[in-house]
Coordinates of N, CA and C in Angstrom, one line a residue:
Chain A
M1 N 23.3 68.5 -75.4 CA 23.2 67.1 -74.8 C 22.2 66.4 -75.7
S2 N 22.6 64.9 -75.5 CA 21.3 64.0 -76.2 C 20.8 63.4 -75.2
S3 N 19.6 62.8 -75.8 CA 18.7 62.0 -75.0 C 18.3 60.9 -75.7
L4 N 17.7 59.6 -75.1 CA 17.5 58.3 -75.7 C 16.5 57.9 -74.8
V5 N 15.5 57.0 -75.4 CA 14.7 56.1 -74.7 C 14.7 54.8 -75.1
L6 N 14.9 54.0 -74.1 CA 15.1 52.3 -74.4 C 13.8 51.8 -73.6
N7 N 13.4 50.7 -74.2 CA 12.2 50.1 -74.0 C 12.7 48.6 -73.2
V8 N 12.7 48.6 -71.9 CA 13.6 47.8 -71.2 C 12.2 46.7 -70.5
Q9 N 12.5 45.4 -70.8 CA 11.3 44.5 -70.0 C 12.1 43.6 -69.0
G10 N 11.4 43.2 -67.8 CA 11.7 42.4 -67.1 C 12.0 43.2 -65.7
M11 N 11.7 44.3 -65.8 CA 11.8 45.2 -64.4 C 10.5 45.0 -63.7
S12 N 10.8 44.2 -62.3 CA 9.5 44.0 -61.5 C 9.2 44.7 -60.2
C13 N 10.3 45.3 -59.9 CA 10.2 45.9 -58.7 C 11.5 47.3 -58.4
G14 N 11.2 47.9 -57.6 CA 11.8 49.1 -57.4 C 13.6 48.7 -57.2
G15 N 13.8 47.3 -56.9 CA 15.3 46.8 -56.8 C 15.6 46.7 -58.1
C16 N 14.7 46.2 -59.0 CA 15.3 46.0 -60.5 C 15.5 47.4 -61.2
S17 N 14.4 48.2 -61.2 CA 14.9 49.6 -61.7 C 15.8 50.5 -61.0
G18 N 16.1 50.2 -59.8 CA 17.2 51.0 -59.4 C 18.9 50.4 -59.8
K19 N 18.5 49.1 -59.9 CA 19.8 48.3 -60.5 C 20.1 49.1 -62.0
V20 N 19.1 49.2 -62.7 CA 19.2 49.5 -64.2 C 19.5 51.1 -64.1
K21 N 19.0 52.0 -63.4 CA 19.4 53.3 -63.0 C 20.8 53.7 -62.6
K22 N 21.2 52.6 -61.7 CA 22.6 52.9 -61.2 C 23.4 52.5 -62.0
A23 N 23.4 51.5 -63.0 CA 24.5 51.0 -63.7 C 24.7 52.0 -65.0
V24 N 23.4 52.5 -65.5 CA 23.3 53.4 -66.7 C 24.1 54.7 -66.0
E25 N 23.9 55.0 -65.1 CA 24.4 56.3 -64.5 C 25.8 56.2 -64.5
A26 N 26.3 55.0 -64.1 CA 27.9 55.0 -63.9 C 28.6 55.1 -65.2
I27 N 27.9 54.9 -66.2 CA 28.6 55.3 -67.6 C 29.1 56.8 -67.8
D28 N 30.6 56.8 -67.9 CA 31.2 58.2 -68.2 C 30.4 58.7 -69.4
G29 N 29.9 60.2 -69.0 CA 29.2 60.6 -70.1 C 27.7 60.8 -69.9
V30 N 27.2 60.1 -69.2 CA 25.9 59.9 -68.7 C 25.6 61.0 -67.5
D31 N 24.5 62.0 -67.8 CA 24.3 63.0 -67.0 C 22.8 62.4 -65.9
K32 N 21.9 61.9 -66.6 CA 20.7 61.5 -65.8 C 19.9 60.5 -66.5
V33 N 19.5 59.7 -65.6 CA 18.7 58.6 -66.1 C 17.4 58.4 -65.1
D34 N 16.2 58.4 -66.0 CA 14.9 58.1 -65.2 C 14.3 56.7 -65.9
V35 N 13.9 56.2 -64.9 CA 13.1 54.8 -65.1 C 11.8 54.8 -64.6
V36 N 10.7 54.5 -65.6 CA 9.3 54.2 -65.2 C 9.2 52.6 -65.3
L37 N 9.1 52.3 -64.0 CA 9.0 50.8 -63.8 C 8.0 50.2 -64.5
E38 N 6.7 51.2 -64.3 CA 5.3 50.4 -64.9 C 5.5 50.4 -66.5
T39 N 6.1 51.2 -67.2 CA 6.1 51.1 -68.7 C 7.5 50.4 -69.3
G40 N 8.3 50.3 -68.7 CA 9.8 50.1 -68.9 C 10.6 51.0 -69.6
A41 N 10.3 52.4 -69.6 CA 10.9 53.3 -70.6 C 12.0 53.8 -69.5
V42 N 13.3 53.8 -69.9 CA 14.5 54.2 -69.5 C 14.8 55.3 -70.5
T43 N 14.8 56.8 -69.9 CA 15.4 57.8 -70.6 C 16.8 58.2 -70.0
I44 N 17.5 58.3 -71.0 CA 19.1 58.6 -70.7 C 19.5 59.7 -71.2
D45 N 19.8 60.8 -70.4 CA 20.5 62.2 -70.8 C 22.0 62.0 -70.7
Y46 N 22.6 62.4 -71.8 CA 23.9 62.2 -71.8 C 24.9 63.2 -72.8
H47 N 26.2 63.6 -72.3 CA 26.9 64.3 -73.1 C 27.9 63.8 -74.1
Q48 N 28.1 62.9 -73.8 CA 29.2 62.3 -74.5 C 28.9 61.7 -75.9
P49 N 29.1 62.4 -77.0 CA 28.5 62.1 -78.1 C 29.0 60.8 -78.9
T50 N 30.2 60.2 -78.5 CA 30.3 59.1 -78.9 C 29.8 57.8 -78.3
L51 N 28.6 58.0 -77.2 CA 28.1 57.2 -76.6 C 27.0 56.3 -77.7
Q52 N 26.9 55.1 -77.6 CA 25.7 54.8 -78.6 C 24.7 53.7 -77.9
A53 N 23.6 53.8 -78.6 CA 22.6 52.9 -77.7 C 22.7 51.5 -77.7
D54 N 23.6 51.1 -78.3 CA 24.2 49.5 -78.1 C 24.8 49.6 -76.8
Q55 N 25.9 50.5 -76.4 CA 26.7 50.5 -75.0 C 25.4 50.4 -74.0
F56 N 24.3 51.0 -74.0 CA 23.3 51.0 -72.9 C 22.8 50.0 -72.8
K57 N 22.6 49.4 -74.1 CA 21.8 47.9 -74.2 C 22.4 47.1 -73.5
E58 N 23.8 46.8 -73.8 CA 24.7 45.8 -73.4 C 24.6 45.8 -71.9
I59 N 25.1 47.0 -71.2 CA 25.0 47.2 -69.6 C 23.8 46.6 -69.1
I60 N 22.5 46.9 -69.7 CA 21.0 46.7 -69.2 C 20.9 45.3 -69.5
E61 N 21.5 44.5 -70.4 CA 21.1 43.1 -70.8 C 22.1 42.4 -69.8
D62 N 23.3 43.1 -69.5 CA 24.3 42.1 -68.5 C 23.7 42.2 -67.1
L63 N 22.7 42.7 -66.6 CA 22.0 43.0 -65.6 C 20.8 41.8 -65.5
G64 N 20.7 41.3 -66.8 CA 19.7 40.3 -66.8 C 18.3 40.7 -67.4
F65 N 18.0 41.7 -67.8 CA 17.1 42.5 -68.5 C 17.0 42.6 -70.1
D66 N 15.6 42.5 -70.7 CA 15.7 42.6 -72.2 C 15.5 44.1 -72.5
V67 N 16.3 44.4 -73.7 CA 16.0 45.8 -74.2 C 15.4 45.6 -75.4
V68 N 14.0 45.9 -75.5 CA 13.4 45.6 -76.8 C 13.2 46.6 -77.9
S69 N 13.7 47.8 -77.5 CA 13.7 48.8 -78.6 C 14.6 50.0 -77.9
Chain B
M1 N 27.7 14.4 -55.2 CA 27.3 16.1 -55.5 C 27.5 17.0 -54.3
S2 N 27.9 18.0 -54.7 CA 27.9 19.0 -53.5 C 26.9 19.9 -53.5
S3 N 27.1 20.8 -52.2 CA 26.0 21.7 -52.0 C 26.6 22.9 -51.4
L4 N 25.9 24.0 -51.7 CA 26.6 25.0 -51.2 C 25.4 26.3 -51.0
V5 N 25.5 27.2 -50.0 CA 24.7 28.3 -49.8 C 25.3 29.6 -49.6
L6 N 24.8 30.5 -50.4 CA 25.3 31.8 -50.6 C 24.5 32.8 -49.9
N7 N 24.6 33.8 -49.2 CA 23.9 35.0 -48.8 C 23.7 36.0 -49.5
V8 N 22.7 36.3 -50.3 CA 22.7 37.1 -51.3 C 21.7 38.6 -50.9
Q9 N 22.5 39.6 -51.1 CA 21.6 40.7 -50.6 C 21.1 41.7 -51.8
G10 N 19.9 41.9 -51.8 CA 19.4 43.0 -52.7 C 18.3 42.2 -53.7
M11 N 18.1 41.4 -53.4 CA 16.7 40.7 -54.3 C 15.5 41.1 -53.1
S12 N 14.5 41.9 -54.2 CA 13.4 42.4 -53.7 C 12.1 42.3 -54.1
C13 N 12.3 41.2 -55.3 CA 11.0 40.8 -55.9 C 11.4 39.4 -56.6
G14 N 10.3 38.7 -56.9 CA 10.5 37.4 -57.7 C 11.2 37.6 -59.0
G15 N 11.3 38.8 -59.4 CA 12.0 38.6 -60.7 C 13.4 38.9 -60.3
C16 N 14.1 39.7 -59.2 CA 15.3 39.4 -58.8 C 15.7 38.1 -58.6
S17 N 15.0 37.4 -57.8 CA 15.4 36.0 -57.4 C 15.5 34.9 -58.5
G18 N 14.2 35.3 -59.7 CA 14.3 34.6 -60.7 C 15.6 34.8 -61.6
K19 N 16.0 35.9 -61.7 CA 17.2 36.2 -62.4 C 18.5 35.5 -61.8
V20 N 18.6 35.4 -60.4 CA 19.8 35.0 -60.1 C 19.6 33.3 -60.0
K21 N 18.3 32.8 -60.1 CA 18.1 31.5 -60.2 C 18.7 30.8 -61.5
K22 N 17.9 31.5 -62.5 CA 18.5 31.3 -64.2 C 19.7 31.4 -64.4
A23 N 20.6 32.4 -63.8 CA 21.8 32.6 -64.3 C 22.7 31.4 -63.6
V24 N 22.4 31.3 -62.4 CA 23.3 30.1 -61.6 C 22.8 28.7 -62.2
E25 N 21.8 28.5 -62.6 CA 21.4 27.4 -63.2 C 22.0 27.1 -64.6
A26 N 22.3 28.2 -65.2 CA 22.8 28.1 -66.6 C 24.4 27.6 -66.7
I27 N 25.0 27.8 -65.2 CA 26.4 27.3 -65.1 C 26.5 25.7 -65.3
D28 N 27.6 25.3 -66.4 CA 27.9 24.0 -66.5 C 28.1 23.1 -65.2
G29 N 27.5 22.2 -65.0 CA 27.8 21.1 -63.8 C 27.0 21.7 -62.6
V30 N 26.0 22.6 -62.7 CA 25.0 22.8 -61.7 C 23.7 22.0 -62.0
D31 N 23.4 21.7 -60.8 CA 22.0 20.6 -60.9 C 20.7 21.5 -60.4
K32 N 20.8 22.2 -59.4 CA 19.7 22.6 -59.0 C 19.9 23.8 -58.1
V33 N 18.9 24.7 -58.2 CA 19.4 26.3 -57.4 C 18.0 26.4 -56.7
D34 N 18.0 26.9 -55.5 CA 16.9 27.2 -54.8 C 17.2 28.5 -54.1
V35 N 16.3 29.6 -54.3 CA 16.5 30.9 -54.1 C 15.4 31.2 -53.0
V36 N 15.7 31.7 -51.7 CA 14.7 32.1 -50.7 C 14.8 33.6 -50.8
L37 N 13.6 34.2 -51.2 CA 13.6 35.8 -51.7 C 13.7 36.4 -50.1
E38 N 13.0 35.9 -49.3 CA 12.9 36.7 -47.9 C 14.2 36.7 -47.0
T39 N 15.1 35.7 -47.3 CA 16.2 35.3 -46.5 C 17.4 36.0 -47.2
G40 N 17.5 35.7 -48.9 CA 18.6 35.9 -49.5 C 19.5 34.5 -49.6
A41 N 18.7 33.6 -48.8 CA 19.4 32.4 -49.3 C 19.5 31.8 -50.4
V42 N 20.6 31.5 -51.2 CA 20.9 30.7 -52.5 C 21.3 29.5 -52.4
T43 N 20.6 28.1 -52.3 CA 21.3 27.0 -52.3 C 21.6 26.5 -53.5
I44 N 22.5 26.1 -54.0 CA 23.3 25.6 -55.1 C 23.7 24.1 -54.9
D45 N 23.1 23.4 -55.7 CA 23.4 21.7 -55.7 C 24.3 21.7 -56.9
Y46 N 25.5 21.0 -57.2 CA 26.4 20.8 -58.3 C 27.1 19.7 -58.2
H47 N 27.4 19.0 -59.4 CA 28.3 17.6 -59.5 C 29.6 18.1 -60.0
Q48 N 29.8 19.3 -60.5 CA 31.4 19.6 -61.0 C 32.1 20.0 -59.8
P49 N 33.3 18.9 -59.7 CA 33.9 19.3 -58.4 C 35.0 20.7 -58.9
T50 N 35.2 21.0 -59.7 CA 36.0 22.3 -60.2 C 35.3 23.6 -59.8
L51 N 33.9 23.4 -59.8 CA 33.3 24.6 -59.4 C 33.6 25.4 -58.0
Q52 N 33.8 26.5 -57.8 CA 34.2 27.1 -56.6 C 33.1 28.3 -56.3
A53 N 33.0 28.5 -55.0 CA 32.1 29.6 -54.6 C 32.3 31.0 -55.3
D54 N 33.5 31.0 -55.5 CA 33.7 32.6 -56.2 C 33.2 32.6 -57.7
Q55 N 33.1 31.4 -58.3 CA 32.3 31.6 -59.7 C 31.0 32.1 -59.5
F56 N 30.4 31.3 -58.5 CA 28.7 31.6 -58.3 C 28.9 33.1 -57.8
K57 N 29.8 33.4 -56.9 CA 29.7 34.9 -56.6 C 29.9 35.9 -57.8
E58 N 30.5 35.6 -58.6 CA 31.2 36.4 -59.6 C 29.7 36.8 -60.7
I59 N 29.1 35.7 -60.7 CA 27.9 35.5 -61.7 C 26.6 36.3 -60.9
I60 N 26.6 36.2 -59.9 CA 25.5 36.8 -59.2 C 25.6 38.4 -59.0
E61 N 27.0 38.7 -58.6 CA 27.4 40.1 -58.5 C 27.5 41.0 -59.8
D62 N 27.7 40.0 -60.9 CA 27.2 40.7 -62.3 C 26.0 41.1 -62.5
L63 N 25.0 40.3 -61.9 CA 23.7 40.9 -62.2 C 23.5 41.8 -61.2
G64 N 24.1 42.6 -60.5 CA 23.8 43.8 -59.4 C 23.4 43.5 -58.2
F65 N 23.7 42.3 -57.6 CA 23.4 41.7 -56.3 C 24.6 41.7 -55.5
D66 N 24.5 41.7 -54.2 CA 25.8 41.4 -53.2 C 25.8 40.3 -52.7
V67 N 26.7 39.3 -52.7 CA 27.0 38.3 -52.2 C 27.9 38.4 -50.8
V68 N 27.3 38.3 -49.9 CA 27.8 38.8 -48.5 C 28.5 37.7 -47.5
S69 N 28.2 36.5 -47.9 CA 28.7 35.2 -47.6 C 28.6 34.1 -48.3

């Protein structure tokens, strides 16, 4: 299993972080997503080796948030 | 000029309502967007007669919110 942490800006309430969590968890091959609202850290555990950071970034940016790293 | 009010669910902070306002205001032909966070009312003033409610709904739903009417 692989794990990846993205730094997401623009989440300002539980509704924001919940949307990010829900959208990333819906990606095929993703096992678990933890979002820390205060820091913007989004930790993604996944088992599908073809998944890449850019795919996660795109999904999150489509929701109106910025992925800075 | 035309005006339309959508009932949007799922906005729980100023960040949420700001994303909706910004995304709808970016649509060509839209003049002004007012969002009332507490009620979910999104009022859209636009001058482009070919714009339809479904286009606004799609943009808002893409951000992860529900348009209920």
